[in-house]
């Protein structure tokens, strides 16, 4: 799916090395969305998933009396981090090093990939076990490791499914939501060594993954993880998960490499009090996720004896300079905004073409890469600006505001430019405006009868309005203007 | 609702097995819960009474940091009391812990009522992280006075936040296949929590 279209563009010569990165959309959102909308199974699965998680979230959020003040506090803490980023990074590094970790700084994706690849080679490991991590997806670490002859093994069940299928995730939280159980069974039968089950019961499939990965965990020398939070005061890393694959990766291998976006910092350990209440409730709709691991450097005799932390910038300090757009860096990747988004619910994660889908992706991807990368500038248009994402966001990112800001600062599509300049010429003069409305009404008259069955909406308008109706139905102009109606009903009496 | 009652209700929501007893009944309750185990894994620093009624062979984990920090605990005395006890001075390996039929018995550092969470900090009676990860069955003892209201209180109650911490809320679970909740993916598939009331 996502991968195959990526390859096609590369063959056509449009893609450069930087455009191949998984954070860059290689197709305009509207085009990709149209393709994805044709997938009925995706839409059905996604609709069910988003509805279920949405309802669960609403229930557990309603339980918490101080939810709103907590959101305010969390937003303020994250802003404090962005205001003092370099100082807090230095504090984190000092504390982590004192606890036995080695800290690396990566300016961009290629740099981070080179550091990690080198560290894995030092351990002479042919494979690494991985915990699901958005940061490593963002930099395309798996592809970089493969190019160096190292096999990355995803250990999160959904990520494993997606990896075995040579596919890309469609949701941050439930990446394989576009697969049904029978498809997963067939996939395991084809790609998972030692798989013999004939049943497609989720418990049986999960059991097969447990067996397969247990052997892998026991033999693994190196693990790669991200982090949900990094505590500046203590140098601690926090990893939130459900399945226990994270604990396996964080405990069994001798070497652990954590790739951590610099915005993951929290100043104080006590800040976790709010964030560990906000994240699980917003994310899976649980009061608490099954497992949270917090560790600081190396503990003799317990867990990995070599810990490398790669602090990843990759555009983040640049984004932190934008007074409006920087709020996107507060994001704790809970995916609540995806589940409430009417556009995401229908189009699905692949339509965004970037590792960060949904409302957060629409503001984060184009900012991290710059709007000129691939078609990332089309992502801020993947929204109706309804504001549902802002309401649920645990760190109160005003996503609609940033969307509008990015639309204003990015280059606009040609049709919108044409339509807007015509409109501004017409609207500047009262006579021109009235004439235009009259023309629209008489032009629409014959269409009205034809479109009555659809409630009087238009599927295709002529250019430049076609850019609007390509992906929306447009209402026809009213048969009578308010001015005319007023004159007819009031001035005659 | 009192904190212990809320904790029991919330932890029960995750389908952890919930058991209640007094200090006096504890050895018998633990012996009952662990009766099906081929061997029981014991971290250093467990109170002797907890293992007093156990009859199956035990795997005692070797000297961990926490053990050294607490010289008073009589590990050797307890080891002698258990039948056919094995004492691994170097520490049990993941492969040893992967043997079928193992159960692990621990205490905890603190527990959270609001979320039904137990928090282990590798202190006495909890041990290294892999002890509660690789075996398929975890029995955890929680005393009423260890239960705090919510996450911020838990953080305030930790003796040292820089110890390796594991917060556990029910058995491991996934909802990755058609959003069906499946319990026990990689961690212990069974979690029994024994609440000790005064
Ligand atoms: S933007 Fe807000 S709601 Fe969306 S994933 Fe990030 S933290 Fe969650």
XYZ file of C-alpha atoms and ligand atoms in Angstrom:
699
model
C 0.000 0.000 0.000
C 1.931 3.025 1.247
C 5.192 1.384 0.321
C 4.296 0.429 -3.200
C 3.225 3.940 -4.169
C 6.444 5.239 -2.638
C 8.404 2.953 -4.922
C 6.464 4.024 -8.010
C 7.348 7.647 -7.463
C 10.976 6.763 -6.992
C 10.946 4.946 -10.339
C 9.364 7.959 -12.016
C 12.274 9.998 -10.754
C 10.248 12.453 -8.709
C 11.575 11.220 -5.408
C 14.959 12.365 -4.201
C 16.697 10.836 -1.225
C 15.078 13.231 1.229
C 11.624 12.702 -0.281
C 11.945 8.990 0.322
C 11.893 9.548 4.075
C 8.734 8.142 5.602
C 7.740 11.512 7.046
C 7.352 13.030 3.571
C 4.098 12.596 1.635
C 4.810 11.695 -1.967
C 1.236 12.183 -3.159
C -1.068 15.181 -2.580
C -3.433 14.391 0.292
C -6.575 14.769 -1.830
C -5.322 12.284 -4.420
C -4.214 9.733 -1.830
C -7.467 10.165 0.102
C -9.504 9.434 -3.015
C -7.518 6.219 -3.513
C -7.969 5.161 0.128
C -11.687 5.981 0.165
C -12.144 3.193 -2.374
C -11.061 0.661 0.278
C -14.339 -0.355 1.935
C -12.685 -2.658 4.475
C -10.354 0.100 5.624
C -13.252 2.477 6.110
C -15.339 -0.068 8.017
C -12.466 -1.147 10.304
C -11.376 2.402 10.891
C -14.873 3.632 11.626
C -15.368 0.904 14.208
C -11.936 1.400 15.785
C -12.122 5.167 16.088
C -15.657 5.017 17.466
C -14.747 2.396 20.085
C -11.608 4.172 21.312
C -13.367 7.537 21.229
C -16.161 6.289 23.486
C -13.743 4.602 25.901
C -11.699 7.783 26.123
C -14.748 9.920 26.834
C -15.784 7.596 29.672
C -12.449 7.585 31.521
C -11.848 11.296 30.965
C -15.228 12.085 32.508
C -14.084 10.230 35.652
C -11.333 12.749 36.327
C -12.596 15.842 38.147
C -9.589 18.037 37.389
C -9.097 17.057 33.738
C -9.209 20.619 32.365
C -6.756 22.162 34.885
C -4.512 19.167 34.248
C -4.505 19.904 30.487
C -3.553 23.502 31.243
C -0.721 22.401 33.508
C 0.568 19.889 30.971
C 0.535 22.486 28.185
C 2.426 24.913 30.418
C 5.059 22.305 31.308
C 5.621 21.504 27.636
C 5.912 25.197 26.802
C 8.435 25.535 29.602
C 10.429 22.771 27.926
C 10.344 24.528 24.556
C 11.401 27.816 26.165
C 14.388 26.220 27.905
C 15.218 23.446 25.481
C 18.994 23.729 25.373
C 19.348 24.161 29.110
C 17.105 21.168 29.851
C 18.897 19.039 27.266
C 22.195 19.785 28.998
C 20.686 18.894 32.360
C 19.257 15.644 30.982
C 22.558 14.693 29.426
C 24.519 15.375 32.618
C 22.120 13.300 34.731
C 21.945 10.413 32.241
C 25.726 10.281 31.853
C 26.182 10.346 35.632
C 23.865 7.314 35.792
C 25.956 5.406 33.268
C 24.321 6.208 29.909
C 26.099 7.492 26.809
C 24.362 10.436 25.152
C 24.576 11.270 21.431
C 23.147 14.254 19.574
C 21.690 13.774 16.088
C 20.898 16.821 13.979
C 18.832 15.021 11.359
C 17.548 11.641 10.218
C 20.696 10.601 8.352
C 22.861 11.527 11.321
C 20.697 9.577 13.779
C 20.603 6.535 11.496
C 24.385 6.608 11.136
C 24.878 6.762 14.911
C 22.496 3.866 15.585
C 23.879 1.721 12.771
C 27.421 2.231 14.041
C 26.399 1.309 17.610
C 24.722 -1.897 16.438
C 27.764 -2.840 14.350
C 30.020 -2.307 17.385
C 28.084 -5.077 19.136
C 28.417 -7.309 16.054
C 24.650 -7.851 16.109
C 22.951 -9.018 12.928
C 19.512 -8.047 14.140
C 17.904 -5.722 16.681
C 14.602 -6.031 18.496
C 12.511 -2.872 18.398
C 9.805 -1.265 20.468
C 7.281 0.684 18.447
C 8.608 4.225 18.218
C 7.378 7.133 16.131
C 10.823 8.767 16.203
C 12.515 5.767 14.586
C 9.731 5.597 11.985
C 10.166 9.292 11.296
C 13.857 8.872 10.469
C 13.401 5.640 8.514
C 15.696 3.720 10.852
C 14.503 0.282 9.748
C 15.350 1.017 6.132
C 18.765 2.381 7.148
C 19.539 -0.699 9.259
C 18.470 -3.024 6.450
C 20.725 -1.158 4.044
C 23.577 -1.873 6.472
C 22.729 -5.588 6.577
C 21.057 -5.467 10.019
C 17.564 -6.935 10.450
C 15.222 -4.792 12.551
C 12.516 -6.886 14.221
C 9.388 -5.019 15.298
C 8.038 -6.612 18.472
C 4.774 -4.733 18.965
C 2.127 -7.118 17.609
C 0.584 -4.608 15.208
C 3.968 -3.367 14.025
C 5.034 -6.967 13.494
C 1.944 -7.558 11.339
C 2.649 -4.442 9.303
C 6.327 -5.353 8.957
C 5.607 -8.941 7.864
C 3.204 -7.535 5.257
C 5.796 -5.039 3.937
C 3.180 -2.398 4.660
C 3.125 0.865 6.597
C 1.080 1.617 9.749
C -2.324 3.265 9.304
C -2.840 4.506 12.867
C -0.409 5.611 15.589
C -2.010 3.472 18.261
C -3.448 0.542 16.319
C -1.149 0.414 13.289
C -2.658 -2.753 11.784
C -6.278 -1.751 12.144
C -6.721 -2.165 8.385
C -6.194 -5.953 8.651
C -8.806 -8.549 9.554
C -8.011 -11.657 11.556
C -8.100 -14.000 8.569
C -5.665 -11.786 6.677
C -3.354 -11.799 9.691
C -3.541 -15.590 9.923
C -2.652 -15.949 6.247
C 0.179 -13.470 6.665
C 1.627 -15.345 9.665
C 1.353 -18.623 7.777
C 3.381 -17.166 4.921
C 5.939 -15.099 6.807
C 6.308 -16.218 10.431
C 8.810 -19.059 10.911
C 7.275 -21.982 12.800
C 3.656 -20.793 12.511
C 1.297 -23.745 12.250
C -2.030 -22.590 13.711
C -5.138 -22.992 11.592
C -7.452 -20.872 13.751
C -7.763 -17.141 13.257
C -8.894 -16.428 16.827
C -7.088 -13.279 18.053
C -5.903 -15.180 21.166
C -4.351 -17.902 18.999
C -2.659 -15.368 16.732
C -1.336 -13.402 19.712
C -0.100 -16.684 21.216
C 1.791 -17.480 18.019
C 3.430 -14.052 18.125
C 4.382 -14.690 21.770
C 6.124 -17.974 20.887
C 7.918 -16.547 17.894
C 9.071 -13.398 19.674
C 10.031 -15.196 22.915
C 12.810 -17.015 21.035
C 13.816 -13.734 19.444
C 13.938 -11.844 22.763
C 16.024 -14.515 24.472
C 18.621 -14.353 21.692
C 18.642 -10.576 21.134
C 21.836 -8.665 21.838
C 20.635 -5.155 20.995
C 17.269 -3.416 21.420
C 16.133 -0.098 19.981
C 13.432 1.977 21.624
C 12.027 5.491 21.663
C 10.675 7.173 24.782
C 7.398 8.717 25.810
C 9.097 11.060 28.251
C 12.650 11.957 29.218
C 13.176 13.542 32.638
C 15.760 16.329 32.613
C 16.363 16.394 36.373
C 17.155 12.685 36.715
C 18.121 11.555 33.184
C 15.321 8.952 33.277
C 13.445 7.547 30.280
C 9.785 6.532 30.427
C 8.180 3.952 28.159
C 4.457 3.309 28.166
C 3.135 0.090 26.586
C 0.594 -2.712 26.779
C 2.004 -5.988 25.586
C 5.216 -6.461 27.531
C 7.347 -6.492 24.387
C 8.682 -3.177 25.610
C 9.726 -4.639 28.953
C 11.394 -7.528 27.102
C 13.415 -5.107 24.965
C 14.260 -2.884 27.936
C 15.327 -5.758 30.185
C 16.849 -8.694 28.278
C 19.406 -7.460 25.680
C 22.816 -6.298 26.893
C 22.687 -3.110 24.808
C 19.817 -0.653 24.562
C 19.687 2.259 22.127
C 16.980 4.882 22.724
C 16.146 7.391 19.974
C 14.454 10.314 21.696
C 13.059 13.470 20.086
C 14.328 16.490 22.029
C 10.740 17.641 22.680
C 10.106 14.531 24.813
C 11.748 16.210 27.796
C 9.945 17.023 31.017
C 11.821 19.200 33.506
C 11.054 17.338 36.755
C 10.281 13.752 37.720
C 7.111 14.948 39.468
C 5.791 16.246 36.118
C 5.013 12.609 35.321
C 2.161 12.840 37.831
C 0.018 14.688 35.296
C 1.410 13.173 32.113
C 0.962 9.563 33.224
C -2.662 10.365 34.017
C -3.266 12.180 30.724
C -1.583 9.796 28.302
C -3.286 6.407 28.835
C -6.727 7.948 29.210
C -6.295 9.951 26.000
C -4.637 7.159 24.099
C -6.263 3.786 24.693
C -9.092 5.037 26.884
C -7.710 3.106 29.867
C -7.112 4.486 33.338
C -3.625 3.094 33.044
C -1.838 1.076 30.393
C -0.690 -2.417 31.472
C 3.044 -1.628 31.687
C 5.052 1.546 32.227
C 8.831 1.257 32.532
C 10.954 4.054 33.975
C 14.715 3.630 34.093
C 17.700 5.837 34.745
C 21.032 4.994 33.160
C 22.465 1.557 33.855
C 21.612 -0.529 36.935
C 24.336 -3.089 37.679
C 22.956 -6.620 37.385
C 19.540 -5.466 36.197
C 18.736 -4.850 32.541
C 21.033 -3.605 29.756
C 24.569 -2.810 30.857
C 25.125 -0.487 27.876
C 22.619 2.330 27.355
C 22.923 4.782 24.457
C 20.532 7.710 24.187
C 20.346 9.439 20.815
C 18.739 12.868 21.203
C 17.078 13.663 17.896
C 16.553 17.177 16.564
C 15.499 16.606 12.920
C 13.801 19.978 12.508
C 12.506 20.349 16.047
C 14.562 23.349 17.193
C 13.544 25.047 13.940
C 9.851 24.430 14.655
C 10.351 25.727 18.214
C 11.215 29.139 16.691
C 7.739 29.554 15.151
C 5.571 31.265 17.785
C 2.355 29.690 16.430
C 3.543 26.373 15.035
C 5.762 25.404 17.986
C 2.787 24.177 20.038
C 2.828 21.081 17.806
C 5.955 20.033 19.725
C 3.900 19.605 22.894
C 2.411 16.466 21.331
C 2.664 13.287 23.411
C 1.479 11.063 20.495
C -1.655 9.851 22.234
C -3.632 9.711 18.945
C -6.829 11.099 20.491
C -6.980 13.698 17.714
C -6.976 10.952 15.068
C -9.929 9.182 16.607
C -12.151 12.260 16.657
C -11.188 13.600 13.233
C -13.928 13.218 10.592
C -11.329 13.388 7.831
C -9.040 10.766 9.388
C -11.947 8.478 10.182
C -12.846 8.278 6.515
C -9.552 8.633 4.693
C -7.346 6.600 7.068
C -3.707 6.982 7.970
C -2.214 6.015 4.611
C -3.878 8.962 2.880
C -1.561 11.339 4.732
C 1.437 9.574 3.203
C 3.560 10.469 6.231
C 4.416 8.563 9.426
C 2.454 11.148 11.387
C -1.164 10.892 10.210
C -4.333 12.694 11.220
C -4.616 16.190 12.637
C -1.263 16.057 14.449
C 0.419 14.817 11.262
C -1.143 17.636 9.281
C 0.632 20.181 11.479
C 3.745 18.257 12.491
C 4.962 16.655 9.264
C 5.063 19.841 7.138
C 6.739 21.747 9.954
C 9.425 19.156 10.645
C 10.308 18.725 6.972
C 9.533 22.230 5.740
C 6.435 22.698 3.618
C 8.304 22.200 0.362
C 9.190 18.586 1.060
C 7.201 16.338 -1.260
C 3.513 17.089 -0.912
C 3.614 17.843 2.807
C 2.191 21.297 2.121
C -1.104 19.648 1.117
C -1.488 18.139 4.613
C -2.739 21.325 6.358
C -5.698 21.147 3.943
C -6.673 17.672 5.193
C -9.090 19.173 7.690
C -12.492 20.732 8.001
C -11.240 22.930 10.890
C -14.058 21.561 13.034
C -11.890 21.799 16.167
C -12.687 18.351 17.634
C -8.949 17.632 17.815
C -8.297 20.708 19.940
C -11.023 19.679 22.391
C -9.528 16.254 23.083
C -5.827 17.096 22.958
C -4.365 16.425 26.427
C -1.715 19.124 25.945
C -4.176 21.599 24.418
C -2.561 22.047 21.028
C -4.762 24.434 19.059
C -4.512 22.328 15.925
C -7.026 24.349 13.821
C -5.087 27.536 14.522
C -1.829 25.939 13.382
C -3.549 24.485 10.300
C -4.711 27.941 9.260
C -1.285 29.374 10.057
C 0.384 26.780 7.842
C -2.128 27.379 5.043
C -1.231 31.057 5.199
C 2.512 30.532 5.261
C 2.668 27.673 2.762
C 2.242 28.150 -0.995
C -1.407 27.774 -1.953
C -2.767 25.468 -4.626
C -3.205 27.245 -8.020
C -6.979 26.900 -8.143
C -7.399 28.425 -4.704
C -5.184 31.350 -5.722
C -7.251 31.916 -8.884
C -10.590 31.606 -7.108
C -9.543 33.894 -4.275
C -8.223 36.684 -6.528
C -11.384 36.572 -8.683
C -13.527 36.613 -5.575
C -11.695 39.556 -4.107
C -12.161 41.510 -7.386
C -15.887 40.752 -7.432
C -16.444 41.491 -3.760
C -14.658 44.830 -3.866
C -17.598 46.382 -5.805
C -21.277 46.153 -4.804
C -22.578 46.106 -8.381
C -20.153 43.433 -9.474
C -21.137 41.337 -6.418
C -24.884 41.619 -7.133
C -24.405 40.814 -10.791
C -22.339 37.782 -9.871
C -25.015 36.489 -7.507
C -27.703 36.996 -10.182
C -25.609 35.138 -12.697
C -25.010 32.312 -10.218
C -28.737 32.038 -9.476
C -29.833 31.929 -13.071
C -26.977 29.583 -13.929
C -28.054 27.278 -11.132
C -31.766 27.282 -11.994
C -31.699 24.365 -14.458
C -29.411 22.388 -12.145
C -31.779 22.733 -9.233
C -34.355 20.363 -10.651
C -31.662 17.863 -11.593
C -30.033 17.826 -8.177
C -33.184 17.859 -6.064
C -32.770 14.234 -5.106
C -29.380 14.971 -3.539
C -30.756 17.889 -1.531
C -29.668 20.426 -4.133
C -25.911 19.883 -4.051
C -23.461 19.947 -6.906
C -20.841 17.248 -7.470
C -18.674 19.014 -10.071
C -18.364 22.755 -10.646
C -16.340 24.341 -13.486
C -12.714 25.462 -12.913
C -11.502 27.074 -10.660
C -14.394 26.038 -8.429
C -13.750 22.459 -9.540
C -10.850 22.413 -7.095
C -13.431 22.814 -4.346
C -15.948 20.298 -5.693
C -13.344 17.677 -6.621
C -13.609 16.342 -3.072
C -16.782 17.957 -1.758
C -20.379 18.478 -2.778
C -21.222 22.177 -3.122
C -24.678 23.561 -2.312
C -26.355 25.396 -5.194
C -26.971 29.136 -4.759
C -30.372 29.882 -3.221
C -33.198 30.525 -5.705
C -33.724 33.966 -4.223
C -31.341 36.275 -2.389
C -32.140 37.608 1.075
C -32.334 41.160 -0.374
C -34.866 40.090 -2.984
C -36.889 38.106 -0.436
C -36.987 41.097 1.949
C -38.097 43.442 -0.791
C -40.804 41.029 -1.968
C -42.238 40.191 1.471
C -41.802 43.480 3.311
C -41.874 46.369 0.859
C -45.181 45.320 -0.748
C -47.045 45.260 2.617
C -14.857 4.041 49.236
C -11.555 3.520 51.056
C -8.298 3.430 49.110
C -7.860 -0.351 49.566
C -11.410 -0.923 48.349
C -10.914 1.319 45.329
C -7.592 -0.351 44.539
C -9.182 -3.804 44.665
C -12.048 -2.725 42.413
C -9.823 -1.041 39.815
C -7.178 -3.778 39.713
C -10.015 -6.271 39.381
C -11.258 -4.351 36.328
C -8.100 -5.447 34.509
C -8.969 -9.033 35.347
C -6.062 -9.455 37.724
C -6.937 -12.165 40.246
C -7.790 -10.382 43.509
C -7.367 -12.062 46.896
C -7.818 -10.708 50.413
C -6.389 -11.873 53.710
C -4.835 -10.838 56.993
C -1.162 -11.106 57.893
C -1.837 -14.386 59.680
C -3.541 -16.038 56.689
C -0.973 -14.823 54.180
C 1.353 -17.884 54.132
C -1.575 -20.216 53.501
C -3.092 -17.975 50.802
C 0.249 -17.750 48.996
C 0.778 -21.494 49.238
C -2.650 -22.003 47.673
C -2.032 -19.588 44.791
C 1.381 -21.062 44.053
C 0.351 -24.694 44.432
C 0.238 -25.283 40.677
C 3.759 -23.987 40.046
C 6.568 -26.372 39.176
C 9.002 -23.989 40.886
C 8.644 -20.596 42.472
C 11.031 -17.745 41.711
C 11.925 -15.657 44.768
C 13.669 -12.283 44.764
C 16.041 -11.502 47.616
C 14.600 -9.741 50.634
C 11.154 -11.409 50.867
C 9.806 -11.695 54.433
C 10.421 -15.243 55.653
C 6.780 -15.725 56.573
C 5.676 -15.456 52.943
C 7.542 -18.572 51.969
C 6.976 -20.491 55.190
C 4.161 -22.665 53.829
C 5.597 -23.268 50.346
C 6.542 -26.831 49.533
C 7.626 -26.672 45.887
C 11.253 -26.109 44.842
C 12.346 -22.480 44.785
C 14.695 -20.530 42.537
C 16.338 -17.844 44.632
C 17.740 -15.011 42.614
C 21.319 -14.108 43.377
C 22.625 -11.080 45.200
C 21.038 -8.022 43.655
C 21.808 -4.445 44.532
C 18.750 -4.196 46.744
C 19.838 -7.225 48.730
C 23.218 -5.660 49.438
C 21.481 -2.513 50.564
C 19.551 -4.457 53.153
C 21.952 -6.670 55.059
C 19.418 -7.780 57.653
C 17.356 -10.106 55.458
C 18.020 -13.752 56.189
C 18.162 -15.215 52.727
C 20.227 -18.250 53.643
C 17.966 -19.192 56.511
C 14.915 -19.171 54.276
C 16.675 -21.053 51.526
C 17.382 -23.859 53.979
C 13.753 -23.978 54.986
C 12.605 -24.607 51.409
C 12.812 -28.052 49.969
C 15.362 -28.594 47.224
C 16.061 -24.892 46.951
C 18.396 -23.713 44.218
C 20.374 -20.586 44.918
C 21.759 -18.789 41.896
C 24.564 -16.551 43.077
C 25.156 -15.031 39.658
C 21.482 -14.236 39.192
C 18.949 -16.240 37.237
C 19.160 -15.902 33.472
C 16.235 -15.201 31.158
C 16.579 -18.717 29.750
C 16.329 -20.248 33.240
C 13.269 -18.124 33.949
C 11.662 -19.170 30.666
C 11.098 -22.720 31.944
C 7.434 -23.715 31.753
C 5.356 -23.701 34.924
C 7.293 -21.086 36.867
C 5.590 -18.605 39.169
C 7.215 -15.571 40.742
C 6.329 -14.140 44.136
C 7.062 -10.493 44.986
C 5.958 -7.563 47.048
C 5.743 -4.048 45.653
C 6.999 -0.554 46.489
C 3.656 1.221 46.316
C 0.214 0.732 44.722
C -2.194 3.229 43.119
C -5.883 3.027 44.039
C -7.305 5.215 41.244
C -5.768 3.082 38.494
C -5.361 -0.315 40.194
C -1.626 -0.231 39.537
C 1.221 -1.935 41.407
C 4.643 -0.297 41.226
C 7.853 -2.303 41.601
C 11.143 -0.504 42.168
C 13.597 -3.423 42.365
C 13.767 -2.945 46.129
C 13.764 -5.744 48.729
C 11.249 -8.457 47.951
C 10.847 -7.288 44.343
C 14.155 -8.027 42.688
C 15.471 -7.496 39.204
C 13.044 -6.568 36.454
C 13.281 -9.798 34.488
C 12.054 -11.864 37.464
C 8.521 -10.497 37.078
C 8.624 -10.500 33.281
C 9.710 -13.883 31.968
C 7.738 -16.332 34.192
C 4.124 -16.832 33.128
C 2.555 -16.247 36.560
C 3.149 -13.345 38.964
C 1.826 -13.246 42.526
C 2.199 -9.831 44.142
C 1.501 -8.950 47.780
C 0.128 -5.470 48.534
C -0.368 -4.186 52.072
C -3.114 -1.631 52.735
C -0.636 0.974 53.942
C 1.221 0.810 50.606
C -1.813 2.035 48.666
C -1.914 5.717 47.665
C -4.657 7.652 45.890
C -3.239 8.519 42.475
C -0.156 8.783 40.261
C 1.230 12.003 41.822
C 1.049 10.430 45.314
C 2.807 7.349 43.990
C 5.669 9.472 42.709
C 5.931 11.257 46.048
C 5.975 7.894 47.856
C 8.870 6.374 45.880
C 12.013 6.111 47.992
C 14.254 6.780 44.972
C 12.761 7.437 41.510
C 16.063 6.555 39.859
C 15.711 2.873 40.657
C 14.334 0.814 37.745
C 10.556 1.201 38.012
C 7.842 -1.006 36.563
C 4.219 0.025 36.837
C 1.883 -2.915 36.288
C -1.855 -2.567 35.674
C -3.261 -6.032 35.104
C -1.756 -8.753 32.902
C -0.151 -7.735 29.607
C -2.707 -7.180 26.874
C -3.115 -6.312 23.225
C -6.032 -5.028 21.196
C -4.152 -5.087 17.921
C -6.296 -7.669 16.140
C -9.705 -6.213 15.301
C -9.639 -4.390 18.662
C -10.244 -7.673 20.502
C -8.591 -7.610 23.888
C -6.233 -10.555 24.289
C -4.506 -10.967 27.627
C -0.976 -12.164 28.075
C 1.121 -11.316 25.080
C 4.639 -11.159 26.456
C 4.543 -10.587 30.178
C 3.030 -12.994 32.716
C -0.339 -14.182 31.462
C -1.632 -14.478 35.017
C -1.360 -11.795 37.676
C -2.641 -12.513 41.186
C -2.710 -9.663 43.680
C -2.971 -10.505 47.373
C -4.245 -7.593 49.462
C -3.162 -7.870 53.089
C -5.497 -6.067 55.464
C -4.728 -5.396 59.122
S -1.824 16.465 18.982
Fe -2.694 16.208 21.018
S -4.370 14.746 20.660
Fe -3.085 14.630 18.848
S -1.644 12.944 19.248
Fe -0.647 14.838 19.932
S -1.127 15.013 22.108
Fe -2.580 13.538 21.243
